[in-house]
């Protein structure tokens, strides 16, 4: 009514005709653009493939690491901010003896050790200062009858017998560092001191184009440790990537009798260690898998995070939270330092998996930048004679909701950091090792190739004194060693085992605004969700969804043969689904990738636990 009144009033104004013309013009523009079905999306990447030939072409992702979508997120996460720099240890464990170093302090210590590979630990009696041959102790001091200090100490008692003297030089150490969730962009932004240092002092080579092969740590860790795929999918060429092991095999049974990377290194005379700084480990943490029964390596760090996070006295459970300028990764890295010193006469294989630095924080690694330089400087001699690999599992996945819907954010999730240095004696041009690494670093790579590199270092290169650059196919392995020439065929998301939803090769993208197509595909997605619920036998427990709105529909130009869409759709019960789907216009057939939820569904899917947990469900009241 009001508007009509206003119009009636304005009709007599001199500018009326002009106003109406402008109004109609604007209306025309709105109608015109909204009826425009597909709008090319301006890419933030330097190169974008427009050939629609994802089989042979991969436009490698080159972009500005300081892109504007990431800048607002960099707030300097650091649990050690304002930490107590005057803090000094009150107790120490050196040369097999534990001592009180703070004068007059009233302290006791107790040994603890793991039970097989479990997260639980057993403690021994409290003891007064003196000799101990325990690997781990918890030292606690009291003041005025209250706990005032708690600390976990470690020492290495070599487990494997000293090797016999031979005239052959000992094989090099292989030391792997995983900073969980570290993607290339994060490393570039947060480690401005360490990365150039590693490059100049160790001739370290970065691989900026690594594509993850599964969503979270487990399906990326299994390819690295076992060479097995546990998450299936389809490539951009719609070829099926079948899991090698189903859930029964990788989760519900112990893994001890499988061939794994620690076992293989041990069989070749290496002393081995697994150092994880979180007591929920890669293999048994999630989703409640069995993992290993016995410790998979000669040395395992797990008892320390167990005591720190769960089983120690209250005061001990506080000491690695940062307030004393010390976190779990410091304890883990010190343990590695002790190992490197204890095993100078034998080759050492270690995998240090640090969860705490970067997991939920995009600039978390910044606080380790100078620390890493100091650490590598302090242990320069040993590290310079070793193979050193920084192998992240996947990119950042948590903590920054909307960031993951941006072009850069959703890409960085899939692009784990990788850098490799080789022992100094093999860096000369006569071996061709660095040149080969450099060449391969400019190609698309996966964890399967990193694993092949580890096996190559262990089993195939030593007999050629690390000079063999010719390609070999390692039996039963999917990847190709990075220290050899890789096969000439194009390395793309179609030729490598990469589920299409993680593909980091950049293609032209279009935003599809055609409402009819949106609804049509959105309905198909909802039907598919219902199908998946039925397949998991939980339909009766879950509400039926109705499509409310397609929030985004983006076409990816991988191929001429069909249309590939990334679709996000909201439904009733506030569920928000996203998936990749391919749609063949000719026959109307549609196929789906993995469906994920974008909303935080909390405990609304928990009723399915009694059958099998299914996150897509919204439980009936
Ligand atoms: C213990 O008591 C002394 C004297 O009262 C006091 O100076 C000190 O701060 C107390 N220590 C703790 C940990 O409460
Ligand atoms: C040391 O602390 C313990 C625990 O509070 C207490 O029982 C003991 O009497 C203390 N010893 C000395 C010498 O103060
Ligand atoms: C898992 O794989 C094993 C061995 O291939 C097979 O015997 C078993 O039936 C499979 N389990 C399921 C639930 O598919
Ligand atoms: C591994 O195999 C051996 C020999 O077959 C068997 O005794 C042992 O129980 C197996 N270990 C596990 C953890 O399954
Ligand atoms: C192996 O290669 C290194 C570096 O090229 C060289 O210094 C060393 O003498 C070689 N050793 C043997 C046994 O050939
Ligand atoms: C669903 O139930 C059927 C029949 O009871 C059973 O054969 C099938 O294995 C179940 N599927 C799952 C995924 O639990």
XYZ file of C-alpha atoms and ligand atoms in Angstrom:
705
model
C 0.000 0.000 0.000
C 2.703 2.380 1.036
C 4.621 1.893 -2.197
C 1.524 2.583 -4.275
C 0.899 5.719 -2.275
C 4.450 6.839 -2.833
C 4.178 6.172 -6.549
C 0.901 8.124 -6.720
C 2.586 11.004 -4.978
C 5.690 10.848 -7.128
C 3.763 10.648 -10.366
C 3.456 14.404 -10.250
C 7.166 14.947 -9.522
C 9.189 16.253 -12.486
C 11.806 13.435 -12.380
C 9.288 10.587 -12.369
C 9.965 9.362 -15.885
C 13.692 9.330 -15.226
C 13.229 7.327 -11.981
C 11.046 4.778 -13.701
C 13.517 4.365 -16.549
C 16.386 3.764 -14.124
C 14.232 1.284 -12.195
C 13.307 -0.643 -15.355
C 16.904 -0.644 -16.499
C 18.071 -2.121 -13.184
C 15.295 -4.697 -13.266
C 16.388 -5.669 -16.769
C 19.999 -6.130 -15.605
C 18.946 -8.287 -12.650
C 16.700 -10.454 -14.807
C 19.309 -10.727 -17.516
C 22.139 -11.822 -15.235
C 20.038 -14.230 -13.194
C 18.839 -15.913 -16.334
C 22.466 -16.348 -17.371
C 22.922 -20.039 -16.649
C 26.589 -20.396 -16.054
C 29.167 -17.876 -15.073
C 32.845 -18.508 -15.447
C 34.577 -18.272 -12.080
C 37.672 -16.111 -12.014
C 40.412 -18.367 -10.695
C 42.911 -17.398 -8.022
C 45.389 -19.770 -9.638
C 47.922 -18.760 -12.238
C 47.219 -21.620 -14.628
C 43.885 -23.162 -15.401
C 43.353 -25.990 -17.845
C 40.723 -25.177 -20.466
C 41.216 -28.216 -22.692
C 38.679 -30.426 -20.877
C 41.257 -33.185 -21.068
C 42.002 -34.094 -17.447
C 43.560 -37.371 -18.608
C 46.594 -35.783 -20.126
C 46.656 -32.344 -18.603
C 47.243 -31.136 -15.084
C 47.430 -27.382 -14.548
C 49.582 -27.357 -11.411
C 48.271 -25.098 -8.659
C 50.435 -21.977 -8.558
C 49.013 -19.192 -6.449
C 49.755 -16.406 -4.016
C 50.389 -17.988 -0.604
C 49.314 -14.676 0.925
C 46.002 -14.614 -0.933
C 43.468 -12.239 0.607
C 41.151 -15.074 1.650
C 43.792 -16.371 4.060
C 45.146 -13.136 5.509
C 42.351 -12.416 8.013
C 42.882 -15.868 9.562
C 46.502 -15.270 10.529
C 46.180 -14.282 14.139
C 49.329 -15.830 15.566
C 48.147 -18.889 17.476
C 50.720 -19.633 20.180
C 50.085 -21.425 23.501
C 53.552 -20.251 24.591
C 52.709 -16.586 24.288
C 53.585 -14.948 27.628
C 55.071 -18.195 28.892
C 57.371 -18.229 31.903
C 60.815 -17.819 30.355
C 62.479 -18.061 33.765
C 61.245 -21.617 34.245
C 64.041 -24.153 34.831
C 63.707 -27.879 35.414
C 63.753 -28.903 39.086
C 64.710 -32.460 38.174
C 66.703 -34.175 35.444
C 67.491 -37.593 34.015
C 71.051 -37.782 32.687
C 73.412 -40.724 32.159
C 70.982 -43.186 33.685
C 70.531 -41.223 36.902
C 67.699 -38.987 38.020
C 68.547 -35.980 40.181
C 66.921 -33.037 41.916
C 68.539 -29.871 40.614
C 66.475 -27.357 42.570
C 68.056 -26.955 45.966
C 65.924 -28.148 48.872
C 63.068 -29.377 46.674
C 61.045 -32.332 47.966
C 60.694 -34.602 44.903
C 60.048 -38.207 43.987
C 59.922 -39.991 40.663
C 58.290 -43.104 39.299
C 59.001 -45.164 36.228
C 56.273 -45.864 33.735
C 55.978 -47.854 30.555
C 53.423 -48.710 27.912
C 51.485 -51.973 27.790
C 52.186 -53.274 24.297
C 51.038 -50.584 21.898
C 48.089 -49.570 24.076
C 47.516 -46.084 25.344
C 47.443 -47.225 28.981
C 50.622 -47.224 31.047
C 51.828 -48.987 34.200
C 53.624 -47.102 36.955
C 56.190 -48.461 39.375
C 56.778 -47.361 42.968
C 57.852 -43.812 43.775
C 61.593 -43.647 44.208
C 64.150 -41.257 45.608
C 66.946 -39.847 43.379
C 69.469 -42.300 41.980
C 70.248 -44.654 39.121
C 67.430 -45.929 36.949
C 67.293 -47.853 33.719
C 63.703 -46.958 32.980
C 63.033 -45.268 29.675
C 60.350 -42.946 31.082
C 59.896 -41.345 34.493
C 57.438 -38.910 35.990
C 59.138 -36.606 38.500
C 56.950 -34.693 40.960
C 57.863 -32.196 43.692
C 55.753 -31.044 46.620
C 55.664 -27.805 48.529
C 53.544 -27.287 51.648
C 51.980 -30.687 50.997
C 50.724 -29.700 47.545
C 51.973 -30.757 44.122
C 54.124 -27.912 42.853
C 56.023 -29.418 39.908
C 55.566 -32.336 37.515
C 57.745 -33.389 34.594
C 58.169 -36.363 32.302
C 61.740 -37.374 31.487
C 62.945 -39.892 28.932
C 66.166 -41.691 28.093
C 67.087 -44.270 25.483
C 68.279 -47.731 26.385
C 69.314 -49.192 22.981
C 67.172 -52.231 22.216
C 68.729 -53.813 19.179
C 72.081 -55.532 19.548
C 75.124 -53.711 18.239
C 75.717 -54.809 14.648
C 78.832 -56.809 13.788
C 81.743 -54.836 12.328
C 81.769 -54.883 8.538
C 83.872 -53.159 5.964
C 80.771 -51.652 4.386
C 79.680 -48.270 5.646
C 76.470 -48.232 7.649
C 73.354 -47.248 5.663
C 72.136 -43.705 6.248
C 69.514 -42.752 8.832
C 66.046 -42.116 7.486
C 64.204 -39.562 9.611
C 60.631 -38.656 8.758
C 58.756 -35.722 10.265
C 55.018 -35.395 9.879
C 53.488 -32.147 10.985
C 49.855 -33.195 10.915
C 47.616 -30.971 8.716
C 50.499 -28.859 7.386
C 49.810 -27.816 3.810
C 52.265 -26.140 1.473
C 50.733 -22.687 1.898
C 50.850 -22.948 5.701
C 54.491 -24.031 5.613
C 55.382 -21.154 3.284
C 53.611 -18.600 5.452
C 54.595 -19.908 8.882
C 58.155 -21.167 8.428
C 59.948 -18.232 6.747
C 63.194 -18.986 8.599
C 63.288 -22.748 8.567
C 62.354 -23.434 4.933
C 65.135 -21.303 3.380
C 67.525 -22.694 5.998
C 66.622 -26.298 5.134
C 67.031 -25.460 1.465
C 70.412 -23.753 1.752
C 72.104 -25.811 4.493
C 70.668 -29.243 3.631
C 69.883 -28.766 -0.069
C 66.321 -29.688 0.905
C 63.888 -29.871 -2.000
C 60.223 -28.998 -1.754
C 57.401 -30.777 -3.543
C 54.646 -28.178 -3.771
C 52.306 -30.364 -5.823
C 51.502 -33.290 -3.546
C 47.895 -34.415 -3.654
C 46.402 -36.142 -0.629
C 44.644 -39.441 -1.341
C 42.131 -39.616 1.532
C 40.206 -37.199 3.708
C 41.897 -37.354 7.122
C 45.056 -38.816 8.671
C 44.197 -42.507 8.553
C 43.562 -42.914 4.804
C 46.715 -40.909 4.084
C 48.808 -42.704 6.724
C 47.963 -46.207 5.480
C 49.387 -45.534 2.001
C 52.583 -44.268 3.658
C 53.029 -47.030 6.227
C 51.427 -50.028 4.514
C 51.137 -48.993 0.857
C 47.424 -49.748 1.068
C 44.388 -47.734 0.165
C 41.594 -47.747 2.727
C 39.435 -44.976 1.270
C 37.963 -45.660 -2.135
C 36.698 -43.270 -4.753
C 36.787 -42.399 -8.427
C 39.373 -40.521 -10.409
C 38.367 -37.556 -12.577
C 38.237 -40.093 -15.425
C 35.653 -42.007 -13.337
C 37.961 -44.954 -12.872
C 37.288 -46.731 -9.651
C 39.886 -46.618 -6.876
C 39.016 -49.706 -4.866
C 40.151 -49.868 -1.244
C 42.789 -52.567 -0.727
C 41.517 -53.202 2.788
C 37.986 -52.901 4.083
C 37.153 -51.723 7.580
C 37.294 -55.217 9.013
C 40.861 -55.489 7.851
C 42.264 -52.067 8.655
C 40.242 -51.289 11.759
C 38.655 -54.231 13.492
C 41.766 -56.404 13.470
C 45.240 -55.825 14.840
C 47.787 -54.772 12.246
C 50.887 -56.422 13.709
C 51.060 -59.194 11.152
C 50.798 -56.895 8.146
C 53.928 -55.738 6.392
C 54.550 -52.187 7.533
C 57.288 -49.635 7.131
C 58.783 -50.065 10.632
C 58.949 -53.821 10.216
C 60.681 -53.497 6.866
C 63.318 -51.100 8.148
C 63.917 -53.321 11.158
C 64.379 -56.351 8.922
C 67.134 -54.444 7.137
C 69.068 -53.783 10.336
C 67.661 -50.409 11.302
C 66.771 -49.391 14.841
C 63.244 -47.979 14.605
C 61.123 -45.523 16.533
C 57.606 -44.149 16.312
C 57.186 -40.794 18.028
C 53.643 -39.414 18.189
C 52.905 -36.463 20.447
C 49.216 -37.250 20.946
C 48.016 -40.268 22.890
C 45.298 -40.984 20.336
C 47.548 -42.410 17.652
C 47.147 -42.389 13.912
C 46.136 -46.018 13.652
C 43.887 -46.686 16.585
C 42.521 -43.306 17.467
C 39.704 -42.866 15.069
C 37.240 -44.367 14.493
C 38.126 -46.565 17.446
C 40.296 -48.998 15.559
C 42.488 -51.679 17.060
C 45.804 -50.474 15.654
C 48.855 -52.454 16.754
C 48.839 -54.919 19.632
C 52.554 -54.727 20.259
C 54.724 -51.680 19.757
C 55.474 -51.623 16.002
C 58.945 -50.112 16.413
C 61.860 -50.681 18.791
C 61.032 -47.440 20.559
C 57.694 -45.744 21.036
C 57.058 -42.372 22.596
C 53.395 -42.998 23.342
C 53.721 -43.426 27.157
C 54.687 -39.757 27.535
C 51.569 -38.257 25.931
C 49.537 -40.880 27.816
C 50.894 -39.665 31.144
C 50.727 -36.041 30.109
C 47.166 -36.247 28.819
C 45.557 -38.845 31.053
C 47.424 -40.867 33.617
C 49.954 -38.585 35.313
C 49.413 -36.533 38.467
C 47.483 -33.335 37.910
C 50.575 -31.165 38.023
C 52.243 -33.291 35.328
C 49.209 -33.050 33.118
C 49.784 -29.329 32.978
C 53.482 -29.050 32.237
C 53.417 -29.387 28.427
C 50.575 -26.996 27.750
C 52.907 -24.138 26.902
C 52.830 -22.007 30.032
C 56.323 -23.232 30.915
C 57.494 -22.511 27.320
C 57.277 -26.220 26.601
C 54.779 -28.268 24.617
C 54.366 -31.903 23.655
C 56.294 -31.457 20.421
C 59.324 -30.308 22.417
C 59.261 -33.491 24.472
C 58.884 -35.539 21.269
C 61.740 -33.798 19.481
C 63.991 -34.221 22.538
C 63.229 -37.916 22.526
C 64.305 -38.049 18.877
C 67.485 -36.216 19.823
C 68.214 -38.851 22.462
C 67.641 -41.572 19.860
C 69.978 -39.973 17.335
C 72.723 -39.870 19.975
C 72.099 -43.378 21.303
C 72.209 -45.006 17.874
C 75.264 -43.446 16.300
C 76.672 -46.880 15.490
C 73.534 -48.185 13.780
C 71.197 -46.828 11.132
C 68.073 -45.282 12.558
C 64.593 -45.054 11.078
C 62.194 -42.750 12.900
C 58.759 -41.391 12.159
C 57.942 -38.339 14.243
C 54.260 -37.441 13.895
C 53.433 -34.105 15.511
C 49.733 -33.387 15.959
C 49.873 -30.483 18.265
C 51.618 -27.841 16.159
C 49.232 -27.237 13.299
C 46.121 -29.369 13.623
C 43.501 -26.689 14.262
C 45.612 -23.616 13.657
C 46.539 -22.233 10.282
C 49.536 -20.316 11.662
C 50.326 -22.721 14.518
C 53.625 -23.798 12.897
C 55.019 -20.261 13.205
C 55.990 -20.920 16.805
C 58.144 -23.834 15.659
C 59.999 -21.828 12.987
C 63.018 -20.701 14.989
C 62.851 -23.866 17.089
C 63.354 -26.013 13.976
C 66.315 -23.922 12.835
C 67.937 -24.264 16.265
C 67.171 -27.979 16.384
C 68.649 -28.661 12.961
C 71.651 -26.496 13.767
C 72.232 -28.309 17.075
C 71.992 -31.736 15.397
C 73.515 -30.629 12.130
C 76.154 -33.313 11.919
C 73.749 -36.250 12.238
C 70.969 -34.739 10.153
C 73.399 -33.820 7.385
C 74.320 -37.503 7.011
C 70.679 -38.630 6.963
C 67.724 -38.708 4.637
C 65.292 -36.205 6.137
C 61.701 -36.090 4.939
C 58.963 -33.676 5.957
C 55.811 -35.542 5.003
C 52.483 -34.000 5.971
C 49.382 -36.158 5.726
C 46.825 -33.636 4.440
C 46.196 -29.914 4.650
C 44.341 -27.896 7.254
C 40.872 -29.339 7.870
C 39.623 -27.768 11.085
C 39.054 -24.526 12.875
C 38.157 -22.126 10.087
C 34.656 -23.040 8.831
C 34.023 -20.626 5.982
C 37.621 -20.664 4.823
C 37.109 -24.181 3.480
C 34.392 -22.982 1.141
C 36.781 -20.483 -0.491
C 38.720 -21.540 -3.565
C 42.091 -21.347 -1.788
C 40.840 -22.875 1.470
C 39.262 -25.892 -0.171
C 42.400 -26.401 -2.267
C 44.882 -26.137 0.626
C 43.029 -28.922 2.459
C 44.232 -31.321 -0.210
C 47.850 -30.217 -0.619
C 50.085 -31.685 2.133
C 53.597 -30.342 2.550
C 56.559 -32.441 1.403
C 60.286 -31.674 1.470
C 63.253 -34.015 1.249
C 66.977 -33.749 1.924
C 69.566 -36.433 1.173
C 72.841 -37.220 2.943
C 75.568 -34.754 2.128
C 77.799 -37.319 0.455
C 75.136 -37.973 -2.197
C 74.459 -34.356 -3.028
C 77.222 -34.081 -5.647
C 76.222 -33.776 -9.295
C 77.783 -37.200 -10.102
C 74.858 -38.984 -8.430
C 72.189 -36.938 -10.221
C 70.130 -37.270 -7.064
C 69.295 -33.621 -6.495
C 68.542 -33.007 -10.169
C 66.143 -35.930 -10.216
C 64.405 -34.768 -7.063
C 64.094 -31.275 -8.516
C 62.594 -32.542 -11.733
C 60.065 -34.717 -9.906
C 59.195 -31.858 -7.570
C 57.616 -30.040 -10.500
C 55.074 -32.799 -11.048
C 51.946 -34.019 -9.335
C 52.875 -36.540 -6.588
C 51.106 -38.625 -3.951
C 51.950 -40.441 -0.698
C 52.366 -43.625 -2.720
C 55.391 -42.027 -4.405
C 56.799 -40.894 -1.057
C 56.462 -44.437 0.230
C 58.161 -45.856 -2.881
C 61.026 -43.444 -2.173
C 61.422 -44.804 1.369
C 61.481 -48.388 0.094
C 63.932 -47.403 -2.628
C 66.291 -45.892 -0.048
C 65.961 -49.017 2.058
C 66.102 -51.833 -0.465
C 67.127 -50.824 -3.950
C 69.547 -47.899 -3.889
C 72.142 -49.169 -1.365
C 73.568 -51.761 -3.773
C 74.162 -48.986 -6.316
C 75.540 -46.571 -3.743
C 72.474 -44.361 -4.345
C 73.455 -43.611 -7.954
C 70.716 -45.485 -9.839
C 68.332 -43.004 -11.456
C 66.566 -45.405 -13.857
C 62.914 -46.117 -13.243
C 61.983 -49.369 -11.533
C 58.563 -50.738 -10.708
C 58.609 -51.930 -7.111
C 56.527 -55.066 -6.791
C 53.067 -54.546 -5.266
C 53.658 -50.815 -4.950
C 51.484 -48.182 -6.568
C 53.951 -45.287 -6.477
C 57.198 -44.397 -8.208
C 60.320 -43.415 -6.284
C 61.091 -39.711 -6.265
C 64.837 -40.357 -6.430
C 64.490 -41.994 -9.822
C 63.218 -40.906 -13.174
C 59.454 -41.408 -13.103
C 57.580 -42.877 -16.101
C 57.063 -40.426 -18.950
C 53.292 -40.624 -19.088
C 51.498 -37.469 -17.920
C 51.039 -37.263 -14.160
C 47.451 -36.134 -13.726
C 44.439 -36.722 -11.511
C 43.387 -39.356 -14.017
C 46.642 -41.324 -14.160
C 47.457 -41.195 -10.420
C 45.291 -42.770 -7.707
C 43.635 -39.551 -6.581
C 39.928 -39.446 -5.671
C 38.487 -36.672 -7.804
C 37.145 -34.627 -4.905
C 40.718 -34.027 -3.750
C 42.259 -33.314 -7.159
C 44.551 -30.254 -7.008
C 45.005 -29.807 -10.771
C 43.157 -26.649 -11.740
C 40.444 -26.637 -14.367
C 38.026 -23.982 -15.548
C 35.069 -23.704 -13.182
C 31.579 -22.327 -13.747
C 28.968 -21.226 -11.271
C 25.661 -22.712 -12.395
C 22.676 -20.528 -11.630
C 20.033 -22.378 -13.583
C 17.418 -22.930 -10.856
C 15.802 -25.853 -12.650
C 19.066 -27.729 -12.976
C 19.948 -26.841 -9.365
C 16.687 -28.307 -8.087
C 16.943 -31.327 -10.296
C 20.459 -32.187 -9.113
C 19.672 -31.202 -5.518
C 16.799 -33.689 -5.452
C 19.043 -36.377 -6.836
C 21.504 -35.675 -4.030
C 18.783 -35.994 -1.375
C 17.631 -39.277 -2.949
C 21.212 -40.463 -2.870
C 21.528 -39.608 0.836
C 18.394 -41.673 1.503
C 19.898 -44.499 -0.517
C 23.099 -44.357 1.565
C 21.098 -44.407 4.796
C 19.200 -47.448 3.575
C 22.431 -49.144 2.596
C 23.711 -48.670 6.152
C 20.482 -50.187 7.536
C 19.618 -47.026 9.468
C 16.689 -45.634 7.460
C 14.166 -46.411 10.196
C 16.195 -44.426 12.698
C 16.521 -41.304 10.548
C 14.238 -38.510 9.396
C 13.383 -38.175 5.685
C 15.037 -35.078 4.265
C 13.415 -32.597 1.886
C 15.499 -30.334 -0.295
C 15.335 -26.709 0.798
C 17.970 -24.943 -1.198
C 20.991 -25.601 -3.388
C 23.558 -23.275 -1.844
C 26.191 -23.763 -4.507
C 26.530 -25.596 -7.796
C 29.880 -25.465 -9.522
C 30.821 -27.221 -12.712
C 34.393 -28.513 -13.073
C 35.640 -28.850 -16.623
C 37.647 -32.063 -16.342
C 36.311 -33.822 -19.407
C 34.148 -33.490 -22.481
C 32.392 -36.783 -21.836
C 30.155 -35.692 -18.966
C 29.530 -32.846 -16.541
C 31.210 -32.861 -13.148
C 29.517 -30.788 -10.458
C 30.310 -29.889 -6.917
C 26.944 -29.414 -5.271
C 26.093 -28.116 -1.798
C 22.496 -28.397 -0.670
C 20.546 -27.565 2.465
C 17.653 -29.743 3.516
C 15.080 -29.893 6.249
C 16.466 -30.603 9.746
C 19.226 -28.086 8.958
C 21.382 -30.666 7.239
C 23.859 -29.304 4.692
C 25.398 -31.812 2.293
C 28.160 -31.510 -0.232
C 29.464 -33.889 -2.842
C 30.905 -34.202 -6.298
C 28.533 -35.698 -8.816
C 28.868 -36.488 -12.469
C 25.868 -36.093 -14.676
C 25.511 -37.425 -18.169
C 23.050 -35.198 -19.999
C 22.621 -37.726 -22.783
C 21.192 -40.539 -20.713
C 20.364 -38.627 -17.525
C 22.563 -40.942 -15.464
C 24.192 -39.575 -12.376
C 26.954 -40.831 -10.126
C 28.106 -39.573 -6.770
C 31.367 -39.138 -4.933
C 31.654 -39.211 -1.143
C 28.943 -37.128 0.533
C 30.131 -34.950 3.410
C 28.236 -32.702 5.807
C 29.035 -29.024 6.028
C 26.884 -28.352 9.088
C 28.021 -29.167 12.604
C 25.608 -31.983 13.292
C 26.759 -32.559 16.867
C 25.119 -35.615 18.366
C 22.121 -35.663 16.021
C 23.457 -38.749 14.207
C 24.397 -40.671 17.336
C 21.376 -43.007 17.263
C 23.074 -44.837 14.362
C 25.950 -45.926 16.568
C 24.059 -49.030 17.587
C 24.087 -50.214 13.964
C 27.072 -48.379 12.546
C 27.773 -44.677 12.853
C 26.395 -42.800 9.836
C 26.968 -39.049 9.891
C 24.371 -38.405 7.164
C 21.507 -39.345 9.494
C 19.345 -36.952 11.489
C 17.907 -39.144 14.215
C 14.178 -39.265 14.767
C 13.096 -37.851 18.112
C 54.664 -22.725 50.535
O 54.692 -21.926 51.679
C 55.680 -20.880 51.640
C 55.682 -20.212 52.995
O 54.383 -19.995 53.463
C 55.332 -19.936 50.489
O 56.321 -18.919 50.402
C 55.310 -20.716 49.175
O 54.904 -19.892 48.102
C 54.341 -21.915 49.294
N 54.449 -22.695 48.093
C 53.389 -23.106 47.398
C 53.646 -23.920 46.159
O 52.244 -22.860 47.723
C 57.543 -34.216 50.825
O 56.208 -34.168 50.328
C 55.392 -35.247 50.704
C 54.058 -35.122 50.001
O 53.435 -33.936 50.329
C 55.233 -35.235 52.213
O 54.461 -36.368 52.632
C 56.613 -35.304 52.873
O 56.505 -35.170 54.269
C 57.517 -34.203 52.336
N 58.877 -34.398 52.847
C 59.595 -33.409 53.355
C 60.967 -33.777 53.803
O 59.130 -32.291 53.453
C 36.581 -57.613 4.113
O 37.614 -58.259 3.387
C 37.800 -59.615 3.762
C 39.027 -60.153 3.039
O 39.063 -59.737 1.719
C 36.531 -60.402 3.432
O 36.691 -61.761 3.799
C 35.371 -59.778 4.200
O 34.160 -60.402 3.836
C 35.260 -58.289 3.921
N 34.276 -57.728 4.841
C 33.276 -56.926 4.454
C 32.366 -56.395 5.519
O 33.114 -56.633 3.286
C 50.308 -62.757 14.247
O 50.563 -64.050 13.745
C 51.014 -64.979 14.718
C 51.409 -66.263 14.022
O 50.434 -66.641 13.105
C 49.916 -65.175 15.767
O 50.347 -66.080 16.758
C 49.605 -63.834 16.407
O 48.532 -63.956 17.303
C 49.270 -62.792 15.362
N 49.209 -61.490 16.007
C 48.156 -60.691 15.937
C 48.237 -59.432 16.705
O 47.196 -60.909 15.244
C 79.542 -43.993 -2.900
O 79.294 -42.694 -3.386
C 79.904 -41.673 -2.632
C 79.432 -40.331 -3.172
O 79.360 -40.342 -4.555
C 81.433 -41.845 -2.709
O 82.029 -40.850 -1.917
C 81.793 -43.219 -2.175
O 83.186 -43.435 -2.340
C 81.024 -44.301 -2.912
N 81.252 -45.573 -2.262
C 81.480 -46.684 -2.944
C 81.680 -47.930 -2.135
O 81.524 -46.703 -4.156
C 22.083 -54.666 6.622
O 21.207 -55.703 6.970
C 21.273 -56.826 6.101
C 20.181 -57.793 6.470
O 20.033 -57.880 7.864
C 22.685 -57.430 6.179
O 22.814 -58.527 5.305
C 23.705 -56.380 5.805
O 25.032 -56.882 5.977
C 23.534 -55.148 6.653
N 24.409 -54.111 6.124
C 25.209 -53.355 6.901
C 26.045 -52.348 6.198
O 25.232 -53.460 8.124
